[in-house]
Amino acid sequence: SSKIRNTEIQNADDVAILEDCVDYSLAKTISKIEEKLEKGDLPDCLDDDVIPSAGSEIGAEAQIRFLKAKLRVMQEELDNVVCECRKKEDENEKLKSQLKDTVEENTRLQRAISLQQSQTEKYKVLSQEANKKSEGLQHEVIALEKVLH
């Protein structure tokens, strides 16, 4: 069991505990359960699926150690899940901010495109008018050349 405890301690050192991030009373619940177990108030549910089939052959103290170890592992898993949730929430907030910025940029670019399209139409009209005037002047030049010859 000391080998198992050392492994658990090493695993616990590798895990970021979210005491400052999360405000829940799982630690209090664990200590209450431990107090009950120390007083001898063992729950009737020790035969549940939590303890392997060999659990009925081991003593109550070993079962308690096993359950405590399992509880610590579950606490670490819960801490990891909570940490992942926080990371995902932060990532979602960043993505929402990026989306907002992208929508604003898109709106700005759409306005610029609209302005450029209206300017293009304006210059097309001016170009067509210049072409008509040029054609008229060319016809006038041709007529004047005929008069001069």
Coordinates of N, CA and C in Angstrom, one line a residue:
S1 N 0.8 -1.2 0.0 CA 0.0 0.0 0.0 C 0.9 1.3 0.0
S2 N 2.1 1.2 0.6 CA 2.9 2.4 0.6 C 3.4 2.6 -0.8
K3 N 3.6 1.6 -1.6 CA 3.9 1.8 -3.0 C 2.8 2.5 -3.8
I4 N 1.6 2.1 -3.5 CA 0.4 2.7 -4.1 C 0.3 4.2 -3.7
R5 N 0.5 4.5 -2.4 CA 0.4 5.8 -1.9 C 1.5 6.7 -2.6
N6 N 2.7 6.2 -2.7 CA 3.8 7.0 -3.3 C 3.4 7.3 -4.8
T7 N 2.8 6.4 -5.5 CA 2.4 6.6 -6.8 C 1.3 7.7 -6.8
E8 N 0.4 7.6 -5.9 CA -0.7 8.6 -5.8 C -0.2 9.9 -5.5
I9 N 0.8 10.0 -4.6 CA 1.4 11.3 -4.3 C 2.1 11.9 -5.5
Q10 N 2.8 11.0 -6.3 CA 3.5 11.5 -7.5 C 2.5 12.0 -8.5
N11 N 1.4 11.2 -8.7 CA 0.3 11.6 -9.6 C -0.3 12.9 -9.2
A12 N -0.5 13.1 -7.9 CA -1.1 14.3 -7.4 C -0.2 15.5 -7.6
D13 N 1.1 15.3 -7.5 CA 2.0 16.4 -7.7 C 2.0 16.9 -9.2
D14 N 1.7 15.9 -10.1 CA 1.7 16.2 -11.5 C 0.4 17.0 -11.9
V15 N -0.6 17.0 -11.1 CA -1.9 17.5 -11.4 C -2.0 18.9 -10.9
A16 N -2.5 19.9 -11.7 CA -2.8 21.2 -11.2 C -4.1 21.2 -10.4
I17 N -4.0 21.5 -9.1 CA -5.1 21.5 -8.2 C -5.8 22.9 -8.3
L18 N -7.0 22.9 -8.5 CA -7.7 24.2 -8.8 C -8.4 24.8 -7.5
E19 N -7.7 24.8 -6.4 CA -8.3 25.3 -5.2 C -8.7 26.7 -5.3
D20 N -7.9 27.5 -6.0 CA -8.3 28.9 -6.1 C -9.3 29.2 -7.3
C21 N -9.4 28.2 -8.2 CA -10.2 28.4 -9.4 C -11.7 27.9 -9.1
V22 N -11.8 26.9 -8.3 CA -13.1 26.3 -8.1 C -13.5 26.4 -6.7
D23 N -14.8 26.8 -6.5 CA -15.3 26.9 -5.1 C -16.4 25.8 -4.9
Y24 N -15.9 24.6 -4.6 CA -16.9 23.6 -4.2 C -16.4 22.9 -3.0
S25 N -17.2 22.1 -2.4 CA -16.9 21.6 -1.0 C -16.6 20.1 -1.1
L26 N -16.0 19.6 -2.2 CA -15.6 18.2 -2.2 C -14.6 17.8 -1.2
A27 N -13.7 18.7 -0.9 CA -12.7 18.4 0.2 C -13.4 18.3 1.5
K28 N -14.4 19.1 1.8 CA -15.1 19.0 3.0 C -15.9 17.7 3.1
T29 N -16.5 17.3 2.0 CA -17.2 16.1 1.9 C -16.3 14.9 2.2
I30 N -15.1 14.9 1.6 CA -14.1 13.9 1.8 C -13.8 13.8 3.3
S31 N -13.5 14.9 3.9 CA -13.1 14.9 5.3 C -14.2 14.4 6.2
K32 N -15.5 14.7 5.9 CA -16.6 14.2 6.6 C -16.7 12.7 6.5
I33 N -16.5 12.2 5.3 CA -16.6 10.8 5.1 C -15.4 10.1 5.9
E34 N -14.3 10.7 5.8 CA -13.1 10.1 6.6 C -13.4 10.1 8.1
E35 N -14.0 11.2 8.6 CA -14.4 11.2 10.0 C -15.4 10.1 10.3
K36 N -16.4 9.9 9.5 CA -17.3 8.8 9.8 C -16.7 7.5 9.7
L37 N -15.7 7.3 8.8 CA -15.1 6.0 8.7 C -14.2 5.8 9.9
E38 N -13.5 6.8 10.4 CA -12.7 6.7 11.6 C -13.5 6.4 12.8
K39 N -14.7 6.9 12.9 CA -15.6 6.6 14.0 C -16.2 5.2 13.9
G40 N -16.1 4.6 12.8 CA -16.6 3.2 12.6 C -18.0 3.2 12.0
D41 N -18.4 4.3 11.5 CA -19.7 4.4 10.8 C -19.5 4.0 9.4
L42 N -19.3 2.8 9.1 CA -19.0 2.3 7.7 C -20.3 2.2 7.0
P43 N -20.3 2.8 5.8 CA -21.5 2.7 4.9 C -21.8 1.2 4.5
D44 N -23.0 1.0 4.2 CA -23.5 -0.4 3.8 C -23.1 -0.6 2.3
C45 N -22.7 0.4 1.6 CA -22.5 0.3 0.1 C -21.1 -0.1 -0.2
L46 N -20.3 -0.7 0.7 CA -19.0 -1.1 0.3 C -18.9 -2.2 -0.7
D47 N -20.0 -2.9 -0.9 CA -20.1 -4.0 -1.8 C -20.5 -3.6 -3.2
D48 N -20.6 -2.3 -3.4 CA -21.0 -1.8 -4.7 C -19.9 -2.1 -5.8
D49 N -20.1 -1.7 -7.0 CA -19.2 -1.9 -8.1 C -17.8 -1.2 -7.9
V50 N -17.8 -0.3 -6.9 CA -16.5 0.5 -6.7 C -15.4 -0.4 -6.3
I51 N -15.6 -1.4 -5.4 CA -14.6 -2.3 -4.9 C -14.6 -3.5 -5.8
P52 N -13.4 -3.9 -6.3 CA -13.3 -5.2 -7.1 C -13.9 -6.4 -6.4
S53 N -14.1 -7.5 -7.1 CA -14.6 -8.7 -6.5 C -13.8 -9.2 -5.3
A54 N -12.5 -8.9 -5.3 CA -11.7 -9.4 -4.2 C -11.9 -8.5 -3.0
G55 N -12.6 -7.4 -3.1 CA -12.9 -6.5 -2.0 C -13.5 -7.2 -0.8
S56 N -14.3 -8.1 -1.0 CA -15.0 -8.8 0.2 C -14.0 -9.6 1.0
E57 N -12.9 -10.0 0.4 CA -11.9 -10.8 1.1 C -10.9 -9.9 1.8
I58 N -10.8 -8.6 1.6 CA -9.9 -7.8 2.3 C -10.6 -7.1 3.5
G59 N -9.9 -6.6 4.4 CA -10.5 -6.1 5.6 C -11.0 -4.7 5.4
A60 N -11.8 -4.2 6.4 CA -12.4 -2.9 6.3 C -11.4 -1.8 6.1
E61 N -10.3 -1.9 6.8 CA -9.3 -0.8 6.7 C -8.7 -0.8 5.3
A62 N -8.4 -1.9 4.7 CA -7.9 -2.0 3.3 C -9.0 -1.4 2.4
Q63 N -10.2 -1.7 2.6 CA -11.3 -1.2 1.7 C -11.3 0.3 1.9
I64 N -11.2 0.8 3.1 CA -11.2 2.3 3.3 C -10.0 2.9 2.5
R65 N -8.8 2.3 2.6 CA -7.6 2.8 1.9 C -7.9 2.8 0.4
F66 N -8.5 1.7 -0.1 CA -8.8 1.6 -1.5 C -9.8 2.7 -1.9
L67 N -10.8 2.9 -1.1 CA -11.8 3.9 -1.5 C -11.2 5.3 -1.4
K68 N -10.3 5.6 -0.4 CA -9.7 6.9 -0.3 C -8.8 7.1 -1.6
A69 N -8.1 6.0 -2.0 CA -7.3 6.2 -3.2 C -8.1 6.4 -4.4
K70 N -9.2 5.7 -4.5 CA -10.1 5.9 -5.6 C -10.7 7.3 -5.6
L71 N -11.0 7.8 -4.4 CA -11.6 9.1 -4.3 C -10.6 10.2 -4.7
R72 N -9.3 10.0 -4.3 CA -8.3 10.9 -4.7 C -8.1 11.0 -6.2
V73 N -8.1 9.8 -6.8 CA -8.0 9.7 -8.3 C -9.2 10.4 -8.9
M74 N -10.4 10.2 -8.4 CA -11.6 10.9 -9.0 C -11.5 12.4 -8.8
Q75 N -10.9 12.8 -7.6 CA -10.8 14.3 -7.4 C -9.8 14.8 -8.4
E76 N -8.7 14.1 -8.7 CA -7.8 14.6 -9.7 C -8.4 14.7 -11.1
E77 N -9.2 13.7 -11.4 CA -9.9 13.7 -12.7 C -10.9 14.8 -12.8
L78 N -11.6 15.1 -11.7 CA -12.6 16.2 -11.6 C -11.8 17.5 -11.8
D79 N -10.7 17.6 -11.1 CA -9.9 18.9 -11.2 C -9.4 19.1 -12.7
N80 N -9.0 18.0 -13.3 CA -8.6 18.0 -14.7 C -9.8 18.5 -15.6
V81 N -10.9 17.9 -15.4 CA -12.1 18.2 -16.2 C -12.5 19.7 -16.0
V82 N -12.5 20.1 -14.7 CA -12.8 21.5 -14.4 C -11.8 22.5 -15.1
C83 N -10.5 22.1 -15.0 CA -9.5 22.9 -15.7 C -9.7 22.9 -17.2
E84 N -10.0 21.8 -17.8 CA -10.3 21.7 -19.2 C -11.5 22.6 -19.6
C85 N -12.5 22.6 -18.8 CA -13.7 23.4 -19.0 C -13.4 24.9 -19.0
R86 N -12.6 25.2 -18.0 CA -12.1 26.6 -17.9 C -11.3 27.0 -19.2
K87 N -10.4 26.1 -19.6 CA -9.6 26.4 -20.8 C -10.6 26.6 -22.0
K88 N -11.5 25.7 -22.1 CA -12.5 25.7 -23.2 C -13.3 27.0 -23.2
E89 N -13.7 27.4 -22.0 CA -14.5 28.7 -21.8 C -13.6 29.8 -22.3
D90 N -12.4 29.9 -21.8 CA -11.5 30.9 -22.2 C -11.3 30.9 -23.8
E91 N -11.1 29.8 -24.3 CA -10.9 29.6 -25.8 C -12.2 30.1 -26.5
N92 N -13.4 29.8 -26.0 CA -14.6 30.2 -26.6 C -14.7 31.7 -26.5
E93 N -14.3 32.3 -25.4 CA -14.4 33.8 -25.3 C -13.4 34.4 -26.3
K94 N -12.2 33.9 -26.5 CA -11.3 34.4 -27.4 C -11.9 34.3 -28.9
L95 N -12.5 33.1 -29.1 CA -13.1 32.9 -30.5 C -14.2 33.9 -30.7
K96 N -15.0 34.1 -29.7 CA -16.1 35.1 -29.8 C -15.6 36.5 -30.1
S97 N -14.5 36.8 -29.4 CA -13.9 38.1 -29.7 C -13.4 38.2 -31.1
Q98 N -12.7 37.1 -31.5 CA -12.2 37.1 -32.9 C -13.3 37.2 -33.9
L99 N -14.4 36.5 -33.6 CA -15.6 36.5 -34.5 C -16.1 37.9 -34.6
K100 N -16.3 38.6 -33.5 CA -16.8 40.0 -33.5 C -15.8 40.9 -34.3
D101 N -14.5 40.7 -34.1 CA -13.6 41.5 -34.8 C -13.7 41.3 -36.3
T102 N -13.8 40.0 -36.7 CA -13.9 39.6 -38.1 C -15.2 40.2 -38.7
V103 N -16.3 40.1 -38.0 CA -17.6 40.7 -38.5 C -17.4 42.2 -38.7
E104 N -16.8 42.9 -37.7 CA -16.6 44.3 -37.9 C -15.7 44.6 -39.1
E105 N -14.6 43.8 -39.3 CA -13.8 44.0 -40.4 C -14.5 43.7 -41.7
N106 N -15.3 42.7 -41.7 CA -16.1 42.4 -42.9 C -17.1 43.5 -43.2
T107 N -17.7 44.1 -42.2 CA -18.6 45.2 -42.5 C -17.9 46.4 -43.0
R108 N -16.7 46.7 -42.5 CA -15.9 47.8 -43.0 C -15.5 47.5 -44.4
L109 N -15.0 46.3 -44.7 CA -14.6 46.0 -46.1 C -15.8 46.0 -47.1
Q110 N -17.0 45.6 -46.6 CA -18.2 45.7 -47.5 C -18.5 47.2 -47.8
R111 N -18.4 48.1 -46.8 CA -18.6 49.5 -47.1 C -17.6 50.0 -48.1
A112 N -16.3 49.6 -47.9 CA -15.3 50.0 -48.9 C -15.6 49.5 -50.3
I113 N -16.0 48.3 -50.4 CA -16.4 47.7 -51.7 C -17.5 48.4 -52.3
S114 N -18.5 48.7 -51.5 CA -19.7 49.5 -52.0 C -19.2 50.9 -52.5
L115 N -18.4 51.5 -51.8 CA -17.9 52.9 -52.2 C -17.1 52.8 -53.5
Q116 N -16.3 51.8 -53.6 CA -15.5 51.6 -54.8 C -16.3 51.2 -56.0
Q117 N -17.4 50.4 -55.8 CA -18.3 50.1 -56.9 C -19.0 51.3 -57.4
S118 N -19.5 52.2 -56.4 CA -20.2 53.4 -56.9 C -19.2 54.3 -57.6
Q119 N -17.9 54.4 -57.2 CA -17.0 55.2 -57.9 C -16.7 54.6 -59.3
T120 N -16.6 53.3 -59.3 CA -16.4 52.6 -60.6 C -17.5 52.9 -61.6
E121 N -18.8 52.9 -61.1 CA -20.0 53.2 -61.9 C -19.9 54.7 -62.4
K122 N -19.5 55.5 -61.5 CA -19.4 56.9 -61.8 C -18.4 57.1 -63.0
Y123 N -17.2 56.5 -62.8 CA -16.1 56.6 -63.8 C -16.5 55.9 -65.2
K124 N -17.3 54.9 -65.1 CA -17.8 54.3 -66.3 C -18.7 55.2 -67.1
V125 N -19.6 55.9 -66.4 CA -20.5 56.9 -67.0 C -19.7 58.0 -67.6
L126 N -18.7 58.5 -66.8 CA -17.8 59.6 -67.4 C -17.1 59.1 -68.6
S127 N -16.6 57.9 -68.6 CA -15.9 57.3 -69.7 C -16.8 57.2 -70.9
Q128 N -18.0 56.7 -70.7 CA -19.0 56.6 -71.8 C -19.3 58.0 -72.4
E129 N -19.4 59.0 -71.6 CA -19.7 60.4 -72.0 C -18.5 60.9 -72.8
A130 N -17.3 60.6 -72.3 CA -16.0 61.0 -73.0 C -15.9 60.3 -74.4
N131 N -16.3 59.0 -74.4 CA -16.2 58.3 -75.7 C -17.2 58.9 -76.7
K132 N -18.4 59.2 -76.2 CA -19.4 59.8 -77.1 C -18.9 61.2 -77.7
K133 N -18.4 61.9 -76.7 CA -17.9 63.3 -77.1 C -16.7 63.1 -78.1
S134 N -15.8 62.1 -77.9 CA -14.7 61.8 -78.8 C -15.2 61.4 -80.1
E135 N -16.2 60.5 -80.2 CA -16.8 60.1 -81.5 C -17.4 61.3 -82.2
G136 N -18.1 62.1 -81.5 CA -18.6 63.3 -82.1 C -17.6 64.2 -82.7
L137 N -16.5 64.4 -81.9 CA -15.4 65.2 -82.4 C -14.7 64.6 -83.6
Q138 N -14.6 63.2 -83.6 CA -14.0 62.6 -84.7 C -14.8 62.8 -86.0
H139 N -16.1 62.7 -85.8 CA -17.0 62.9 -87.0 C -16.9 64.3 -87.5
E140 N -16.7 65.2 -86.5 CA -16.6 66.6 -86.9 C -15.3 66.9 -87.6
V141 N -14.2 66.2 -87.2 CA -12.9 66.3 -87.8 C -13.0 65.8 -89.2
I142 N -13.7 64.6 -89.4 CA -13.8 64.0 -90.7 C -14.6 65.0 -91.7
A143 N -15.6 65.6 -91.1 CA -16.4 66.5 -91.9 C -15.6 67.7 -92.3
L144 N -14.8 68.2 -91.4 CA -14.0 69.4 -91.7 C -12.9 69.0 -92.7
E145 N -12.3 67.8 -92.6 CA -11.3 67.4 -93.6 C -11.9 67.3 -95.0
K146 N -13.2 66.9 -95.1 CA -13.8 66.8 -96.4 C -14.1 68.2 -96.9
V147 N -14.4 69.1 -96.0 CA -14.6 70.5 -96.5 C -13.3 71.1 -96.9
L148 N -12.2 70.8 -96.3 CA -10.9 71.3 -96.6 C -10.4 70.7 -97.9
H149 N -10.7 69.6 -98.3 CA -10.2 68.9 -99.5 C -11.0 69.2 -100.7

